[in-house]
PDB file of C-alpha atoms in Angstrom:
ATOM      1  CA  THR A   1     -19.362  19.808  18.475  1.00 86.00           C
ATOM      2  CA  LYS A   2     -19.220  16.954  15.983  1.00 92.00           C
ATOM      3  CA  PRO A   3     -16.970  16.965  12.777  1.00 94.00           C
ATOM      4  CA  THR A   4     -18.792  16.866   9.268  1.00 94.00           C
ATOM      5  CA  GLY A   5     -15.904  17.093   6.880  1.00 93.00           C
ATOM      6  CA  LEU A   6     -12.397  17.990   5.603  1.00 96.00           C
ATOM      7  CA  THR A   7     -10.802  19.451   2.496  1.00 97.00           C
ATOM      8  CA  PHE A   8      -7.402  18.314   2.049  1.00 97.00           C
ATOM      9  CA  THR A   9      -4.702  18.529  -0.681  1.00 97.00           C
ATOM     10  CA  THR A  10      -2.275  15.560  -1.036  1.00 97.00           C
ATOM     11  CA  ALA A  11       1.300  15.714  -2.127  1.00 97.00           C
ATOM     12  CA  GLY A  12       3.598  12.871  -3.197  1.00 98.00           C
ATOM     13  CA  THR A  13       4.533  10.487  -6.191  1.00 98.00           C
ATOM     14  CA  TYR A  14       1.653   8.328  -5.978  1.00 98.00           C
ATOM     15  CA  LEU A  15      -0.746   7.682  -8.949  1.00 97.00           C
ATOM     16  CA  ALA A  16      -4.473   7.958  -8.173  1.00 97.00           C
ATOM     17  CA  GLY A  17      -6.102   4.473  -8.732  1.00 96.00           C
ATOM     18  CA  SER A  18      -3.157   2.338  -9.780  1.00 95.00           C
ATOM     19  CA  ASP A  19      -1.339   3.180  -6.151  1.00 96.00           C
ATOM     20  CA  ILE A  20      -3.800   4.831  -4.031  1.00 97.00           C
ATOM     21  CA  THR A  21      -7.690   4.146  -4.561  1.00 97.00           C
ATOM     22  CA  GLN A  22      -9.407   5.981  -1.699  1.00 98.00           C
ATOM     23  CA  PHE A  23      -8.940   8.304   1.444  1.00 98.00           C
ATOM     24  CA  SER A  24     -11.065   7.833   4.399  1.00 97.00           C
ATOM     25  CA  LEU A  25     -11.748   9.900   7.475  1.00 97.00           C
ATOM     26  CA  TYR A  26     -12.289   8.286  10.812  1.00 97.00           C
ATOM     27  CA  GLU A  27     -12.856   9.878  14.183  1.00 96.00           C
ATOM     28  CA  ASN A  28     -11.889   8.123  17.422  1.00 95.00           C
ATOM     29  CA  ASN A  29     -11.185   8.791  21.214  1.00 93.00           C
ATOM     30  CA  SER A  30      -7.614   7.350  20.729  1.00 94.00           C
ATOM     31  CA  ASN A  31      -5.048   7.960  17.945  1.00 95.00           C
ATOM     32  CA  THR A  32      -5.923   4.371  16.548  1.00 95.00           C
ATOM     33  CA  LEU A  33      -8.397   2.823  13.958  1.00 96.00           C
ATOM     34  CA  THR A  34      -9.624   0.490  16.576  1.00 96.00           C
ATOM     35  CA  GLY A  35     -12.908   1.294  17.501  1.00 95.00           C
ATOM     36  CA  ALA A  36     -12.998   4.389  15.055  1.00 96.00           C
ATOM     37  CA  THR A  37     -16.055   5.758  13.555  1.00 95.00           C
ATOM     38  CA  LEU A  38     -16.019   6.305   9.738  1.00 97.00           C
ATOM     39  CA  ILE A  39     -16.854   9.755   8.636  1.00 96.00           C
ATOM     40  CA  GLY A  40     -16.539   9.433   5.004  1.00 96.00           C
ATOM     41  CA  SER A  41     -14.418   8.370   2.038  1.00 97.00           C
ATOM     42  CA  VAL A  42     -13.427   9.844  -1.334  1.00 98.00           C
ATOM     43  CA  VAL A  43     -12.016   8.321  -4.397  1.00 98.00           C
ATOM     44  CA  ALA A  44      -8.312   9.372  -4.794  1.00 98.00           C
ATOM     45  CA  THR A  45      -7.417  12.048  -7.145  1.00 97.00           C
ATOM     46  CA  ALA A  46      -4.134  13.048  -8.386  1.00 97.00           C
ATOM     47  CA  SER A  47      -1.475  14.206  -5.993  1.00 97.00           C
ATOM     48  CA  GLY A  48      -1.602  17.984  -5.628  1.00 96.00           C
ATOM     49  CA  THR A  49      -5.409  18.204  -5.840  1.00 96.00           C
ATOM     50  CA  ALA A  50      -7.719  19.177  -3.247  1.00 97.00           C
ATOM     51  CA  MET A  51     -10.389  16.377  -2.046  1.00 97.00           C
ATOM     52  CA  THR A  52     -13.412  16.921   0.430  1.00 97.00           C
ATOM     53  CA  ILE A  53     -14.578  13.962   2.649  1.00 97.00           C
ATOM     54  CA  SER A  54     -18.188  14.776   4.133  1.00 95.00           C
ATOM     55  CA  GLY A  55     -20.150  13.099   6.556  1.00 93.00           C
ATOM     56  CA  THR A  56     -20.730  13.288  10.285  1.00 91.00           C
ATOM     57  CA  GLY A  57     -18.793  12.230  13.353  1.00 91.00           C
ATOM     58  CA  TYR A  58     -20.059  12.060  16.912  1.00 90.00           C
ATOM     59  CA  ASN A  59     -20.450  14.781  19.497  1.00 89.00           C
ATOM     60  CA  THR A  60     -17.287  15.637  21.484  1.00 88.00           C
ATOM     61  CA  SER A  61     -18.124  17.094  24.979  1.00 85.00           C
ATOM     62  CA  PRO A  62     -16.085  19.948  26.194  1.00 88.00           C
ATOM     63  CA  GLY A  63     -12.913  18.819  28.126  1.00 88.00           C
ATOM     64  CA  ASN A  64     -12.581  15.469  26.060  1.00 89.00           C
ATOM     65  CA  SER A  65      -9.963  15.010  23.177  1.00 90.00           C
ATOM     66  CA  ASP A  66     -11.033  13.129  20.094  1.00 93.00           C
ATOM     67  CA  TYR A  67      -8.822  12.407  16.902  1.00 95.00           C
ATOM     68  CA  LEU A  68      -9.609  12.779  13.078  1.00 96.00           C
ATOM     69  CA  ILE A  69      -7.535  10.025  11.444  1.00 97.00           C
ATOM     70  CA  LEU A  70      -7.082  10.105   7.449  1.00 97.00           C
ATOM     71  CA  THR A  71      -6.379   7.145   5.962  1.00 98.00           C
ATOM     72  CA  ALA A  72      -5.228   6.048   2.243  1.00 98.00           C
ATOM     73  CA  ASP A  73      -6.053   2.573   0.622  1.00 97.00           C
ATOM     74  CA  VAL A  74      -2.951   1.306  -1.339  1.00 94.00           C
ATOM     75  CA  ALA A  75      -4.091  -0.899  -4.325  1.00 91.00           C
ATOM     76  CA  LEU A  76      -2.304  -4.076  -4.857  1.00 84.00           C
ATOM     77  CA  SER A  77      -0.773  -2.827  -7.866  1.00 84.00           C
ATOM     78  CA  GLY A  78       0.787   0.036  -5.505  1.00 89.00           C
ATOM     79  CA  VAL A  79       4.470   0.696  -6.573  1.00 90.00           C
ATOM     80  CA  SER A  80       7.127   0.668  -3.807  1.00 89.00           C
ATOM     81  CA  GLY A  81       8.900   3.795  -3.206  1.00 93.00           C
ATOM     82  CA  ARG A  82       5.984   6.052  -4.444  1.00 97.00           C
ATOM     83  CA  THR A  83       4.941   8.433  -1.601  1.00 98.00           C
ATOM     84  CA  VAL A  84       2.024  10.251  -0.170  1.00 98.00           C
ATOM     85  CA  SER A  85       1.460  13.122   2.232  1.00 98.00           C
ATOM     86  CA  LEU A  86      -0.763  16.172   2.942  1.00 97.00           C
ATOM     87  CA  THR A  87       0.092  19.820   2.350  1.00 97.00           C
ATOM     88  CA  THR A  88      -0.723  22.453   5.091  1.00 96.00           C
ATOM     89  CA  THR A  89      -4.426  22.560   5.629  1.00 96.00           C
ATOM     90  CA  PRO A  90      -6.201  25.917   6.625  1.00 96.00           C
ATOM     91  CA  LEU A  91      -8.264  25.184   9.748  1.00 96.00           C
ATOM     92  CA  ILE A  92     -11.254  26.638   7.918  1.00 95.00           C
ATOM     93  CA  ASN A  93     -11.208  23.280   5.783  1.00 96.00           C
ATOM     94  CA  PHE A  94     -12.222  21.394   9.007  1.00 95.00           C
ATOM     95  CA  THR A  95     -15.766  21.698   9.291  1.00 95.00           C
ATOM     96  CA  PHE A  96     -17.737  21.131  12.627  1.00 94.00           C
ATOM     97  CA  LEU A  97     -21.196  21.583  14.001  1.00 93.00           C
ATOM     98  CA  ASP A  98     -22.437  22.348  17.632  1.00 90.00           C
ATOM     99  CA  VAL A  99     -25.401  20.474  19.206  1.00 88.00           C
ATOM    100  CA  ASN A 100     -27.738  23.106  17.621  1.00 90.00           C
ATOM    101  CA  GLY A 101     -26.491  22.292  14.210  1.00 90.00           C
ATOM    102  CA  ASN A 102     -24.406  25.813  13.785  1.00 92.00           C
ATOM    103  CA  PRO A 103     -20.877  25.688  12.414  1.00 92.00           C
ATOM    104  CA  SER A 104     -18.157  25.560  15.228  1.00 91.00           C
ATOM    105  CA  ALA A 105     -15.231  27.923  15.171  1.00 88.00           C
ATOM    106  CA  GLN A 106     -11.645  26.142  14.628  1.00 89.00           C
ATOM    107  CA  GLN A 107      -8.551  27.198  16.597  1.00 91.00           C
ATOM    108  CA  GLY A 108      -5.195  26.021  16.759  1.00 93.00           C
ATOM    109  CA  THR A 109      -2.003  26.161  14.564  1.00 94.00           C
ATOM    110  CA  ASN A 110      -3.109  27.649  11.286  1.00 95.00           C
ATOM    111  CA  PRO A 111      -2.633  26.427   8.621  1.00 96.00           C
ATOM    112  CA  SER A 112      -2.153  22.768  10.216  1.00 95.00           C
ATOM    113  CA  PRO A 113       1.554  21.519   9.380  1.00 96.00           C
ATOM    114  CA  VAL A 114       2.284  19.413   6.532  1.00 95.00           C
ATOM    115  CA  SER A 115       1.956  15.596   7.353  1.00 96.00           C
ATOM    116  CA  ASN A 116       4.837  13.141   7.431  1.00 97.00           C
ATOM    117  CA  THR A 117       5.420  11.690   3.911  1.00 97.00           C
ATOM    118  CA  GLN A 118       4.448   7.929   3.801  1.00 97.00           C
ATOM    119  CA  THR A 119       6.137   5.747   1.384  1.00 95.00           C
ATOM    120  CA  ILE A 120       4.482   2.692  -0.400  1.00 94.00           C
ATOM    121  CA  ASP A 121       6.112  -0.387   0.679  1.00 89.00           C
ATOM    122  CA  GLY A 122       5.134  -3.292  -1.621  1.00 81.00           C
ATOM    123  CA  PRO A 123       5.955  -6.893  -1.904  1.00 79.00           C
ATOM    124  CA  LYS A 124       9.334  -7.954  -1.806  1.00 82.00           C
ATOM    125  CA  VAL A 125      10.646 -11.251  -3.194  1.00 86.00           C
ATOM    126  CA  THR A 126      14.025 -12.605  -1.834  1.00 89.00           C
ATOM    127  CA  ILE A 127      15.691 -15.145  -4.169  1.00 92.00           C
ATOM    128  CA  THR A 128      17.963 -17.711  -2.979  1.00 92.00           C
ATOM    129  CA  THR A 129      19.689 -20.501  -4.968  1.00 91.00           C
ATOM    130  CA  PRO A 130      19.631 -24.024  -3.583  1.00 92.00           C
ATOM    131  CA  HIS A 131      20.755 -25.482  -6.800  1.00 92.00           C
ATOM    132  CA  PRO A 132      21.628 -29.096  -7.128  1.00 92.00           C
ATOM    133  CA  ALA A 133      25.218 -30.241  -6.619  1.00 93.00           C
ATOM    134  CA  ALA A 134      27.467 -30.539  -9.781  1.00 93.00           C
ATOM    135  CA  GLY A 135      26.862 -34.014 -11.427  1.00 92.00           C
ATOM    136  CA  ASN A 136      25.843 -35.881 -14.516  1.00 92.00           C
ATOM    137  CA  ILE A 137      22.487 -35.726 -16.167  1.00 89.00           C
ATOM    138  CA  GLY A 138      21.383 -38.938 -18.172  1.00 85.00           C
ATOM    139  CA  THR A 139      20.680 -39.122 -21.748  1.00 89.00           C
ATOM    140  CA  GLY A 140      16.962 -39.821 -22.726  1.00 89.00           C
ATOM    141  CA  ILE A 141      15.706 -38.431 -19.586  1.00 89.00           C
ATOM    142  CA  ILE A 142      13.549 -35.513 -19.186  1.00 90.00           C
ATOM    143  CA  ASN A 143      13.047 -33.068 -16.522  1.00 90.00           C
ATOM    144  CA  ASN A 144      16.764 -33.140 -15.281  1.00 91.00           C
ATOM    145  CA  ILE A 145      16.876 -30.552 -12.435  1.00 90.00           C
ATOM    146  CA  ILE A 146      19.838 -28.214 -13.457  1.00 91.00           C
ATOM    147  CA  ALA A 147      18.952 -24.850 -11.376  1.00 92.00           C
ATOM    148  CA  VAL A 148      16.506 -24.135  -8.479  1.00 92.00           C
ATOM    149  CA  TYR A 149      15.461 -20.467  -7.465  1.00 91.00           C
ATOM    150  CA  GLN A 150      13.930 -20.357  -4.106  1.00 90.00           C
ATOM    151  CA  MET A 151      11.324 -17.283  -3.737  1.00 90.00           C
ATOM    152  CA  ASP A 152      10.511 -16.005  -0.328  1.00 88.00           C
ATOM    153  CA  VAL A 153       7.804 -13.225  -0.519  1.00 86.00           C
ATOM    154  CA  SER A 154       7.364 -11.010   2.238  1.00 84.00           C
ATOM    155  CA  ASN A 155       5.395  -7.607   3.097  1.00 76.00           C
ATOM    156  CA  VAL A 156       2.358  -8.286   0.974  1.00 70.00           C
ATOM    157  CA  THR A 157      -1.352  -9.317   1.531  1.00 70.00           C
ATOM    158  CA  GLY A 158      -2.325 -11.748  -0.938  1.00 68.00           C
ATOM    159  CA  THR A 159       0.048 -13.555  -3.269  1.00 76.00           C
ATOM    160  CA  VAL A 160       2.716 -12.762  -5.710  1.00 80.00           C
ATOM    161  CA  THR A 161       2.752 -14.499  -9.244  1.00 83.00           C
ATOM    162  CA  PRO A 162       6.203 -14.874 -11.016  1.00 85.00           C
ATOM    163  CA  ALA A 163       5.822 -13.305 -14.320  1.00 84.00           C
ATOM    164  CA  SER A 164       8.954 -13.864 -16.239  1.00 85.00           C
ATOM    165  CA  LEU A 165      12.348 -15.127 -15.822  1.00 86.00           C
ATOM    166  CA  LEU A 166      15.296 -14.548 -18.174  1.00 88.00           C
ATOM    167  CA  LEU A 167      18.101 -17.107 -17.944  1.00 87.00           C
ATOM    168  CA  THR A 168      21.492 -17.336 -19.849  1.00 90.00           C
ATOM    169  CA  THR A 169      22.697 -21.067 -20.263  1.00 89.00           C
ATOM    170  CA  ALA A 170      26.698 -21.854 -20.200  1.00 90.00           C
ATOM    171  CA  GLY A 171      28.287 -25.125 -20.762  1.00 89.00           C
ATOM    172  CA  ALA A 172      29.607 -27.441 -23.522  1.00 90.00           C
ATOM    173  CA  TYR A 173      26.523 -28.674 -24.757  1.00 89.00           C
ATOM    174  CA  LEU A 174      25.211 -28.460 -28.363  1.00 89.00           C
ATOM    175  CA  SER A 175      21.514 -27.493 -29.240  1.00 86.00           C
ATOM    176  CA  ALA A 176      21.047 -31.023 -30.345  1.00 88.00           C
ATOM    177  CA  ASP A 177      21.969 -32.320 -26.803  1.00 89.00           C
ATOM    178  CA  ILE A 178      19.144 -30.478 -25.182  1.00 89.00           C
ATOM    179  CA  SER A 179      15.463 -30.420 -26.633  1.00 87.00           C
ATOM    180  CA  ASN A 180      14.107 -27.601 -24.292  1.00 89.00           C
ATOM    181  CA  PHE A 181      14.348 -26.237 -21.086  1.00 89.00           C
ATOM    182  CA  LYS A 182      11.230 -26.046 -18.984  1.00 90.00           C
ATOM    183  CA  LEU A 183      10.498 -23.966 -15.831  1.00 89.00           C
ATOM    184  CA  TYR A 184       8.335 -25.362 -12.950  1.00 89.00           C
ATOM    185  CA  GLN A 185       6.942 -23.879  -9.632  1.00 89.00           C
ATOM    186  CA  ASN A 186       6.557 -25.943  -6.687  1.00 88.00           C
ATOM    187  CA  SER A 187       6.122 -25.269  -2.863  1.00 84.00           C
ATOM    188  CA  ALA A 188       8.785 -27.760  -2.034  1.00 80.00           C
ATOM    189  CA  ASN A 189      12.392 -28.122  -3.337  1.00 70.00           C
ATOM    190  CA  THR A 190      11.869 -31.544  -4.606  1.00 66.00           C
TER     191      THR A 190
END
């Protein structure tokens, strides 16, 4: 018997396209993607809608166990905290063919239970402040360093680009004392 498709309904707070772009169905003889065979994929649609993945897996012999593994592709624009899961799935939504090409019967807990909720966990930027020690800045000198913000990025594939920074200044200076403020980005604290 080999799998030929799955119709499933998602749940959660994800947005199709901007959070999750695609769902894929794999078959493997272990509960891992290592060495898995892709059965098919479908473009993600809105949470709460049914999607069907069609394709052909490989034959499973009687007495052996195989796993169907459903994956979600999360976009780089995926928003942390949004969720995805599956609702209950009637067994009739799993399709199989026997060695003669005839549909195979399904058995087990019907419907299959709701999946565990998966939460998008996007990039995190930890900001620390290794500011320069208090001191004097000279007149007529440009690029006096008055503050430093260290950014440590984690939990991301790719890069994170600073988009904006809003600062409030303090001190006894007058607007005529300082001509402008500049913000630089560097990989070293120099």
